[in-house]
mmCIF file of C-alpha atoms in Angstrom:
data_model
loop_
_atom_site.group_PDB
_atom_site.id
_atom_site.type_symbol
_atom_site.label_atom_id
_atom_site.label_comp_id
_atom_site.label_asym_id
_atom_site.label_seq_id
_atom_site.Cartn_x
_atom_site.Cartn_y
_atom_site.Cartn_z
ATOM 1 C CA MET A 18 -16.826 -18.895 14.253
ATOM 2 C CA ARG A 19 -13.712 -19.611 16.267
ATOM 3 C CA SER A 20 -11.331 -18.314 13.564
ATOM 4 C CA SER A 21 -13.434 -15.169 13.179
ATOM 5 C CA SER A 22 -13.225 -14.529 16.937
ATOM 6 C CA ILE A 23 -9.444 -14.966 16.869
ATOM 7 C CA SER A 24 -9.111 -12.521 13.950
ATOM 8 C CA SER A 25 -11.266 -9.955 15.757
ATOM 9 C CA ALA A 26 -9.165 -10.341 18.889
ATOM 10 C CA ARG A 27 -5.977 -9.691 16.899
ATOM 11 C CA VAL A 28 -7.422 -6.561 15.331
ATOM 12 C CA LEU A 29 -8.539 -5.243 18.731
ATOM 13 C CA ALA A 30 -5.147 -6.006 20.237
ATOM 14 C CA ALA A 31 -3.386 -4.128 17.434
ATOM 15 C CA ALA A 32 -5.740 -1.174 17.841
ATOM 16 C CA ALA A 33 -5.133 -1.143 21.592
ATOM 17 C CA ALA A 34 -1.362 -1.086 21.010
ATOM 18 C CA VAL A 35 -1.654 1.881 18.658
ATOM 19 C CA PHE A 36 -3.955 3.686 21.111
ATOM 20 C CA ALA A 37 -1.448 3.139 23.912
ATOM 21 C CA LEU A 38 1.353 4.634 21.805
ATOM 22 C CA THR A 39 -0.838 7.630 20.969
ATOM 23 C CA ALA A 40 -1.774 8.136 24.609
ATOM 24 C CA VAL A 41 1.912 8.246 25.566
ATOM 25 C CA ALA A 42 2.650 10.697 22.737
ATOM 26 C CA ASP A 43 -0.014 13.129 23.951
ATOM 27 C CA ASP A 44 2.000 13.916 27.095
ATOM 28 C CA ARG A 45 5.516 14.085 25.676
ATOM 29 C CA PHE A 46 8.132 16.789 25.625
ATOM 30 C CA LYS A 47 8.435 18.075 22.059
ATOM 31 C CA ASP A 48 10.924 19.951 19.916
ATOM 32 C CA ASN A 49 10.516 21.100 16.300
ATOM 33 C CA PHE A 50 13.336 21.058 13.748
ATOM 34 C CA ARG A 51 14.033 22.325 10.215
ATOM 35 C CA TYR A 52 16.833 21.516 7.758
ATOM 36 C CA SER A 53 17.449 22.330 4.094
ATOM 37 C CA TYR A 54 19.568 20.539 1.465
ATOM 38 C CA ASN A 55 20.368 21.258 -2.172
ATOM 39 C CA VAL A 56 20.398 18.188 -4.470
ATOM 40 C CA PRO A 57 21.298 17.579 -8.150
ATOM 41 C CA ALA A 58 18.805 18.497 -10.861
ATOM 42 C CA SER A 59 18.776 14.859 -12.010
ATOM 43 C CA GLY A 60 19.571 11.522 -10.388
ATOM 44 C CA ALA A 61 18.867 12.696 -6.834
ATOM 45 C CA LYS A 62 17.909 10.011 -4.300
ATOM 46 C CA LEU A 63 16.437 10.158 -0.803
ATOM 47 C CA ASP A 64 16.884 7.675 2.052
ATOM 48 C CA LEU A 65 14.665 8.707 4.993
ATOM 49 C CA SER A 66 14.134 6.745 8.204
ATOM 50 C CA SER A 67 12.280 7.427 11.437
ATOM 51 C CA PHE A 68 10.586 5.607 14.324
ATOM 52 C CA ASN A 69 7.383 5.982 16.341
ATOM 53 C CA GLY A 70 6.105 8.747 14.104
ATOM 54 C CA GLY A 71 4.440 9.555 10.806
ATOM 55 C CA ILE A 72 6.018 10.710 7.559
ATOM 56 C CA GLU A 73 4.561 13.108 4.992
ATOM 57 C CA LEU A 74 6.430 13.530 1.687
ATOM 58 C CA ILE A 75 5.393 16.058 -0.947
ATOM 59 C CA GLY A 76 7.029 16.381 -4.351
ATOM 60 C CA VAL A 77 7.687 19.952 -5.552
ATOM 61 C CA ASP A 78 9.550 21.787 -8.307
ATOM 62 C CA GLY A 79 13.164 22.850 -7.813
ATOM 63 C CA ASN A 80 16.276 21.213 -6.351
ATOM 64 C CA THR A 81 15.852 21.850 -2.632
ATOM 65 C CA VAL A 82 14.812 19.379 0.065
ATOM 66 C CA GLU A 83 13.076 21.003 3.034
ATOM 67 C CA VAL A 84 12.990 18.720 6.079
ATOM 68 C CA THR A 85 10.777 19.700 8.997
ATOM 69 C CA GLY A 86 9.328 17.719 11.846
ATOM 70 C CA THR A 87 8.902 17.141 15.553
ATOM 71 C CA LYS A 88 10.877 15.108 18.060
ATOM 72 C CA SER A 89 9.001 13.882 21.134
ATOM 73 C CA ALA A 90 9.984 12.044 24.300
ATOM 74 C CA LYS A 91 8.767 11.267 27.821
ATOM 75 C CA ASP A 92 11.183 13.731 29.439
ATOM 76 C CA ALA A 93 13.578 16.524 28.542
ATOM 77 C CA SER A 94 16.765 14.484 28.930
ATOM 78 C CA THR A 95 15.518 11.745 26.574
ATOM 79 C CA LEU A 96 14.368 14.384 24.089
ATOM 80 C CA ALA A 97 17.865 15.885 24.030
ATOM 81 C CA GLU A 98 19.304 12.491 23.091
ATOM 82 C CA VAL A 99 17.060 12.051 20.030
ATOM 83 C CA LYS A 100 19.105 13.205 17.046
ATOM 84 C CA ILE A 101 18.398 14.057 13.393
ATOM 85 C CA GLU A 102 21.248 13.212 11.054
ATOM 86 C CA GLY A 103 21.540 14.368 7.454
ATOM 87 C CA VAL A 104 24.368 13.219 5.189
ATOM 88 C CA GLN A 105 24.869 13.839 1.472
ATOM 89 C CA GLU A 106 26.900 11.282 -0.495
ATOM 90 C CA GLY A 107 26.991 12.415 -4.101
ATOM 91 C CA SER A 108 23.424 12.291 -5.431
ATOM 92 C CA LEU A 109 22.154 10.430 -2.336
ATOM 93 C CA LEU A 110 20.719 12.307 0.649
ATOM 94 C CA ARG A 111 20.360 10.281 3.861
ATOM 95 C CA VAL A 112 18.181 11.690 6.636
ATOM 96 C CA ARG A 113 17.483 9.619 9.727
ATOM 97 C CA ALA A 114 16.103 9.948 13.205
ATOM 98 C CA VAL A 115 18.452 8.359 15.737
ATOM 99 C CA ARG A 116 17.231 6.866 19.012
ATOM 100 C CA PRO A 117 18.992 7.724 22.300
ATOM 101 C CA GLY A 118 22.223 5.883 22.986
ATOM 102 C CA ASN A 119 23.233 6.188 19.323
ATOM 103 C CA GLY A 120 20.251 4.077 18.322
ATOM 104 C CA GLU A 121 20.685 1.392 20.989
ATOM 105 C CA ARG A 122 17.862 2.369 23.383
ATOM 106 C CA LYS A 123 14.804 0.746 21.799
ATOM 107 C CA GLY A 124 12.273 1.314 24.584
ATOM 108 C CA CYS A 125 12.860 5.028 24.953
ATOM 109 C CA TYR A 126 9.203 6.226 24.774
ATOM 110 C CA CYS A 127 10.270 8.678 22.110
ATOM 111 C CA GLY A 128 9.724 9.227 18.420
ATOM 112 C CA VAL A 129 10.073 11.532 15.429
ATOM 113 C CA SER A 130 7.572 12.690 12.803
ATOM 114 C CA PHE A 131 8.700 14.193 9.479
ATOM 115 C CA VAL A 132 7.201 16.529 6.878
ATOM 116 C CA VAL A 133 9.457 16.695 3.817
ATOM 117 C CA ARG A 134 9.112 18.740 0.642
ATOM 118 C CA ALA A 135 11.477 17.305 -1.968
ATOM 119 C CA PRO A 136 11.987 17.682 -5.734
ATOM 120 C CA LYS A 137 9.384 15.558 -7.484
ATOM 121 C CA HIS A 138 12.053 14.006 -9.726
ATOM 122 C CA MET A 139 13.824 12.617 -6.636
ATOM 123 C CA GLU A 140 13.944 8.824 -6.267
ATOM 124 C CA LEU A 141 12.645 7.620 -2.892
ATOM 125 C CA THR A 142 15.075 4.737 -2.508
ATOM 126 C CA SER A 143 13.990 3.950 1.062
ATOM 127 C CA VAL A 144 11.416 5.660 3.270
ATOM 128 C CA THR A 145 10.739 3.847 6.539
ATOM 129 C CA THR A 146 9.119 4.446 9.904
ATOM 130 C CA SER A 147 7.190 2.568 12.576
ATOM 131 C CA ASN A 148 4.025 3.167 14.594
ATOM 132 C CA GLY A 149 2.995 5.953 12.276
ATOM 133 C CA SER A 150 1.118 6.731 9.096
ATOM 134 C CA MET A 151 2.658 7.703 5.773
ATOM 135 C CA ARG A 152 1.489 10.074 3.057
ATOM 136 C CA VAL A 153 3.433 10.416 -0.214
ATOM 137 C CA GLU A 154 2.320 12.712 -3.034
ATOM 138 C CA ASN A 155 3.506 13.934 -6.453
ATOM 139 C CA PHE A 156 6.723 12.033 -7.229
ATOM 140 C CA GLU A 157 7.906 10.815 -10.630
ATOM 141 C CA SER A 158 10.354 8.018 -9.887
ATOM 142 C CA VAL A 159 10.906 4.868 -7.828
ATOM 143 C CA ALA A 160 9.349 4.787 -4.349
ATOM 144 C CA ASN A 161 10.147 2.154 -1.690
ATOM 145 C CA LEU A 162 7.952 2.805 1.333
ATOM 146 C CA ARG A 163 7.513 0.953 4.635
ATOM 147 C CA THR A 164 5.803 1.551 7.969
ATOM 148 C CA SER A 165 3.968 -0.425 10.639
ATOM 149 C CA ASN A 166 0.849 0.225 12.691
ATOM 150 C CA GLY A 167 -0.173 2.977 10.339
ATOM 151 C CA ALA A 168 -2.119 3.765 7.192
ATOM 152 C CA MET A 169 -0.564 4.668 3.844
ATOM 153 C CA LYS A 170 -1.972 7.241 1.436
ATOM 154 C CA LEU A 171 -0.211 7.484 -1.913
ATOM 155 C CA TYR A 172 -1.220 10.086 -4.508
ATOM 156 C CA GLN A 173 0.049 11.107 -7.966
ATOM 157 C CA LEU A 174 3.038 8.787 -8.217
ATOM 158 C CA LYS A 175 4.820 7.621 -11.380
ATOM 159 C CA GLY A 176 7.303 4.768 -11.639
ATOM 160 C CA ARG A 177 7.754 1.617 -9.596
ATOM 161 C CA VAL A 178 6.085 1.710 -6.172
ATOM 162 C CA GLU A 179 6.660 -0.818 -3.394
ATOM 163 C CA ALA A 180 4.667 -0.146 -0.234
ATOM 164 C CA ARG A 181 4.318 -2.230 2.921
ATOM 165 C CA THR A 182 2.567 -1.653 6.249
ATOM 166 C CA SER A 183 0.636 -3.507 8.928
ATOM 167 C CA ASN A 184 -2.473 -2.710 10.955
ATOM 168 C CA GLY A 185 -3.426 -0.021 8.492
ATOM 169 C CA GLY A 186 -5.200 0.563 5.208
ATOM 170 C CA VAL A 187 -3.587 1.639 1.932
ATOM 171 C CA THR A 188 -5.005 4.182 -0.532
ATOM 172 C CA LEU A 189 -3.619 4.339 -4.065
ATOM 173 C CA ASP A 190 -4.900 7.323 -6.060
ATOM 174 C CA ASN A 191 -3.632 8.300 -9.519
ATOM 175 C CA ILE A 192 -0.681 5.902 -9.614
ATOM 176 C CA ASP A 193 1.086 5.209 -12.926
ATOM 177 C CA GLY A 194 3.627 2.395 -12.761
ATOM 178 C CA ALA A 195 4.328 -1.076 -11.437
ATOM 179 C CA VAL A 196 2.800 -1.253 -7.947
ATOM 180 C CA SER A 197 3.254 -3.808 -5.179
ATOM 181 C CA VAL A 198 1.413 -3.162 -1.919
ATOM 182 C CA VAL A 199 1.219 -5.398 1.153
ATOM 183 C CA THR A 200 -0.667 -4.740 4.388
ATOM 184 C CA SER A 201 -2.576 -6.545 7.112
ATOM 185 C CA ASN A 202 -5.646 -5.688 9.165
ATOM 186 C CA GLY A 203 -6.559 -2.999 6.678
ATOM 187 C CA GLY A 204 -8.238 -2.475 3.335
ATOM 188 C CA VAL A 205 -6.791 -1.409 -0.008
ATOM 189 C CA THR A 206 -8.518 1.365 -1.970
ATOM 190 C CA LEU A 207 -7.708 1.820 -5.660
ATOM 191 C CA GLU A 208 -8.508 4.876 -7.783
ATOM 192 C CA ASN A 209 -7.102 5.561 -11.253
ATOM 193 C CA VAL A 210 -4.326 2.992 -10.934
ATOM 194 C CA ARG A 211 -2.463 2.373 -14.200
ATOM 195 C CA GLY A 212 0.171 -0.316 -14.717
ATOM 196 C CA ALA A 213 1.078 -3.673 -13.195
ATOM 197 C CA LEU A 214 -0.563 -4.253 -9.812
ATOM 198 C CA ARG A 215 -0.073 -6.643 -6.922
ATOM 199 C CA ALA A 216 -2.118 -5.922 -3.785
ATOM 200 C CA GLU A 217 -2.226 -8.187 -0.740
ATOM 201 C CA THR A 218 -3.924 -7.747 2.620
ATOM 202 C CA SER A 219 -5.681 -9.639 5.379
ATOM 203 C CA ASN A 220 -8.768 -8.772 7.405
ATOM 204 C CA GLY A 221 -9.627 -6.088 4.891
ATOM 205 C CA SER A 222 -11.342 -5.480 1.569
ATOM 206 C CA ILE A 223 -9.885 -4.458 -1.791
ATOM 207 C CA ARG A 224 -12.056 -1.978 -3.662
ATOM 208 C CA GLY A 225 -11.830 0.539 -6.458
ATOM 209 C CA ARG A 226 -10.814 1.121 -10.057
ATOM 210 C CA ILE A 227 -7.874 0.057 -12.176
ATOM 211 C CA ALA A 228 -7.884 2.501 -15.099
ATOM 212 C CA ASP A 229 -5.349 0.688 -17.274
ATOM 213 C CA THR A 230 -2.849 -2.165 -17.230
ATOM 214 C CA THR A 231 0.631 -2.807 -18.561
ATOM 215 C CA SER A 232 0.620 -5.190 -21.521
ATOM 216 C CA GLY A 233 1.334 -8.761 -20.429
ATOM 217 C CA SER A 234 1.803 -7.869 -16.751
ATOM 218 C CA PRO A 235 -0.324 -9.800 -14.229
ATOM 219 C CA VAL A 236 -2.923 -8.273 -11.924
ATOM 220 C CA HIS A 237 -2.909 -9.989 -8.531
ATOM 221 C CA LEU A 238 -5.405 -9.121 -5.762
ATOM 222 C CA SER A 239 -5.440 -11.179 -2.578
ATOM 223 C CA THR A 240 -7.059 -10.834 0.846
ATOM 224 C CA SER A 241 -8.719 -12.827 3.592
ATOM 225 C CA ASN A 242 -11.804 -12.026 5.619
ATOM 226 C CA GLY A 243 -12.742 -9.320 3.146
ATOM 227 C CA THR A 244 -14.495 -8.640 -0.124
ATOM 228 C CA VAL A 245 -12.918 -7.752 -3.469
ATOM 229 C CA ASP A 246 -14.925 -5.285 -5.550
ATOM 230 C CA VAL A 247 -12.847 -3.952 -8.447
ATOM 231 C CA ARG A 248 -13.504 -2.331 -11.810
ATOM 232 C CA LEU A 249 -10.901 -2.997 -14.507
ATOM 233 C CA ASP A 250 -11.341 -0.492 -17.351
ATOM 234 C CA ALA A 251 -8.871 -2.042 -19.810
ATOM 235 C CA THR A 252 -6.963 -5.272 -20.271
ATOM 236 C CA HIS A 253 -3.901 -5.965 -22.421
ATOM 237 C CA ASN A 254 -3.288 -9.701 -22.333
ATOM 238 C CA ASN A 255 -3.086 -9.656 -18.517
ATOM 239 C CA ASP A 256 -3.395 -12.731 -16.324
ATOM 240 C CA ILE A 257 -5.753 -11.841 -13.473
ATOM 241 C CA THR A 258 -5.819 -13.569 -10.095
ATOM 242 C CA VAL A 259 -8.295 -12.609 -7.356
ATOM 243 C CA THR A 260 -8.457 -14.613 -4.124
ATOM 244 C CA THR A 261 -10.130 -14.147 -0.763
ATOM 245 C CA SER A 262 -11.900 -16.059 1.975
ATOM 246 C CA ASN A 263 -15.055 -15.226 3.890
ATOM 247 C CA GLY A 264 -15.905 -12.605 1.310
ATOM 248 C CA SER A 265 -17.436 -12.010 -2.101
ATOM 249 C CA ILE A 266 -15.698 -11.176 -5.383
ATOM 250 C CA ASN A 267 -17.088 -8.667 -7.893
ATOM 251 C CA LEU A 268 -14.898 -8.101 -10.964
ATOM 252 C CA ARG A 269 -16.083 -5.731 -13.712
ATOM 253 C CA MET A 270 -14.268 -5.896 -17.058
ATOM 254 C CA PRO A 271 -14.643 -4.601 -20.629
ATOM 255 C CA ASP A 272 -16.218 -6.778 -23.297
ATOM 256 C CA GLY A 273 -14.548 -8.027 -26.453
ATOM 257 C CA GLY A 274 -11.552 -9.926 -25.123
ATOM 258 C CA ASN A 275 -10.406 -13.533 -25.046
ATOM 259 C CA ALA A 276 -9.591 -15.316 -21.797
ATOM 260 C CA LYS A 277 -9.646 -18.620 -19.956
ATOM 261 C CA ILE A 278 -11.848 -18.528 -16.859
ATOM 262 C CA LEU A 279 -11.720 -20.467 -13.592
ATOM 263 C CA ALA A 280 -14.054 -19.235 -10.838
ATOM 264 C CA ARG A 281 -14.532 -21.303 -7.689
ATOM 265 C CA THR A 282 -16.318 -20.822 -4.369
ATOM 266 C CA SER A 283 -17.946 -23.035 -1.741
ATOM 267 C CA SER A 284 -20.792 -25.342 -2.750
ATOM 268 C CA HIS A 285 -23.481 -23.293 -0.975
ATOM 269 C CA GLU A 286 -22.470 -20.061 -2.785
ATOM 270 C CA SER A 287 -22.785 -19.189 -6.472
ATOM 271 C CA VAL A 288 -20.693 -18.092 -9.451
ATOM 272 C CA THR A 289 -22.411 -15.844 -11.994
ATOM 273 C CA THR A 290 -21.334 -13.947 -15.097
ATOM 274 C CA ASP A 291 -22.968 -11.857 -17.793
ATOM 275 C CA PHE A 292 -20.213 -12.623 -20.353
ATOM 276 C CA PRO A 293 -21.088 -15.104 -23.119
ATOM 277 C CA MET A 294 -19.195 -18.205 -22.045
ATOM 278 C CA MET A 295 -17.990 -21.437 -23.572
ATOM 279 C CA ILE A 296 -18.175 -23.950 -20.726
ATOM 280 C CA ARG A 297 -15.373 -26.446 -20.278
ATOM 281 C CA GLY A 298 -15.274 -29.249 -17.734
ATOM 282 C CA THR A 299 -17.864 -29.570 -14.986
ATOM 283 C CA LEU A 300 -20.340 -26.779 -14.288
ATOM 284 C CA SER A 301 -21.868 -26.482 -10.825
ATOM 285 C CA LYS A 302 -23.328 -23.782 -8.615
ATOM 286 C CA GLY A 303 -19.975 -22.936 -7.043
ATOM 287 C CA LEU A 304 -17.700 -23.649 -10.028
ATOM 288 C CA LEU A 305 -17.364 -22.077 -13.450
ATOM 289 C CA GLU A 306 -14.649 -23.219 -15.851
ATOM 290 C CA GLY A 307 -14.684 -22.028 -19.425
ATOM 291 C CA SER A 308 -13.614 -19.277 -21.778
ATOM 292 C CA ILE A 309 -14.571 -15.864 -23.105
ATOM 293 C CA GLY A 310 -14.281 -15.444 -26.867
ATOM 294 C CA SER A 311 -11.835 -17.904 -28.395
ATOM 295 C CA GLY A 312 -10.235 -18.631 -25.013
ATOM 296 C CA ASN A 313 -6.798 -18.129 -26.595
ATOM 297 C CA GLY A 314 -5.841 -15.432 -24.167
ATOM 298 C CA PRO A 315 -4.740 -14.810 -20.579
ATOM 299 C CA SER A 316 -6.144 -16.658 -17.580
ATOM 300 C CA ILE A 317 -8.625 -15.190 -15.103
ATOM 301 C CA ARG A 318 -8.747 -17.041 -11.767
ATOM 302 C CA LEU A 319 -11.273 -16.041 -9.116
ATOM 303 C CA GLU A 320 -11.402 -18.021 -5.869
ATOM 304 C CA THR A 321 -13.111 -17.520 -2.519
ATOM 305 C CA SER A 322 -14.951 -19.367 0.198
ATOM 306 C CA ASN A 323 -18.159 -18.353 1.952
ATOM 307 C CA GLY A 324 -18.993 -15.750 -0.664
ATOM 308 C CA PRO A 325 -20.458 -15.371 -4.164
ATOM 309 C CA ILE A 326 -18.443 -14.553 -7.286
ATOM 310 C CA ARG A 327 -19.708 -12.194 -9.987
ATOM 311 C CA LEU A 328 -17.845 -11.585 -13.263
ATOM 312 C CA LEU A 329 -19.532 -8.591 -14.855
ATOM 313 C CA ARG A 330 -19.300 -6.624 -18.103
ATOM 314 C CA LEU A 331 -18.775 -2.866 -18.011
#
C-alpha cells in the first residue's frame, strides 16, 4: 500500500508540474514564424530541436521542408530574444529553437512549438523537445524522437524508430520496422505494429496488437503497476519476454508453433493457458514451466506479481 501511495504521489506531482507550465503558457506573448527549405531528393536528414513546446511532423511528397510554429514568452523583451535557427550542411538540415542569452537562460518562462511538413523520405536523425507532446506521421526512414512531460503519437512510419518520453503515453499505429519505445507514467498502445519491438514503461499498461514480427528478433514488453494485454498475430522464431508488477498479463498467440514456456506470478494468483502443453519441472498455481509443440523453439517468459497470467490461442 505504501509503494502504491508513493507512485500515485509521483504521478500527481508530474501532472501538477505540467499543469503549471500550461497555465504560464496561457498568458504569454506569442509570435508566429514560417520558413522554407529545399532538400535533396534522396539522403536528406533533419535535426530538429525545441524546448517547452510540442512538435508535429508530417511526411509529404516533394523536396521542400515547410517549418511553421509559435514562439511564446512571459514578456515582449524575452520573446524577442527567442531565436529560430536553420542551417543546411549538405544533405543535413538543422533547425533549432534557441533560448534567450544564446541558449544560456534556462529559466526564461518561454518556449517554442513546431509544425513541420517534410519530405516523407527524409531521415529524422534527431527530433527533441521538452514539456510538450510529439506527433510524427508518414515517414519512411529512421526516426529518433525524444520529449519529456508529453505524449507521443506515431503513425505510418517505416524503418527504425527510437522514441523516448516521460510522464506521457505512447501510441504506435501502423509502424513497420524495428521499434524501441521508453516512457514512464504513461501507457503504450500498439496497433498494426510490424517488426522487432521493445516497449518499456512504468505506471502504465501496454495494450494492443502486433501484426507481424521480424524473424529471429525478440519481442520485449515491460512495465510496472500496469497490465499487459497484447495480441500477437504471427511469430517467426521470436523470443518473447513480458514482465510487469501489480498487474495481469494476457498474451494471445497463433497456434501451431514450438516454444519453451516459463510463466510465473505470486502464489495467490494463477497461470492459465489453452495451448496443449508438455509440463516440465514443478507445476503450481502460480508457476507454469513447459513447452508448446516439440519445445525446440524460442523462449516465452511471462512474469508478474499480484496478477494472473493467461496465455491464449487466437
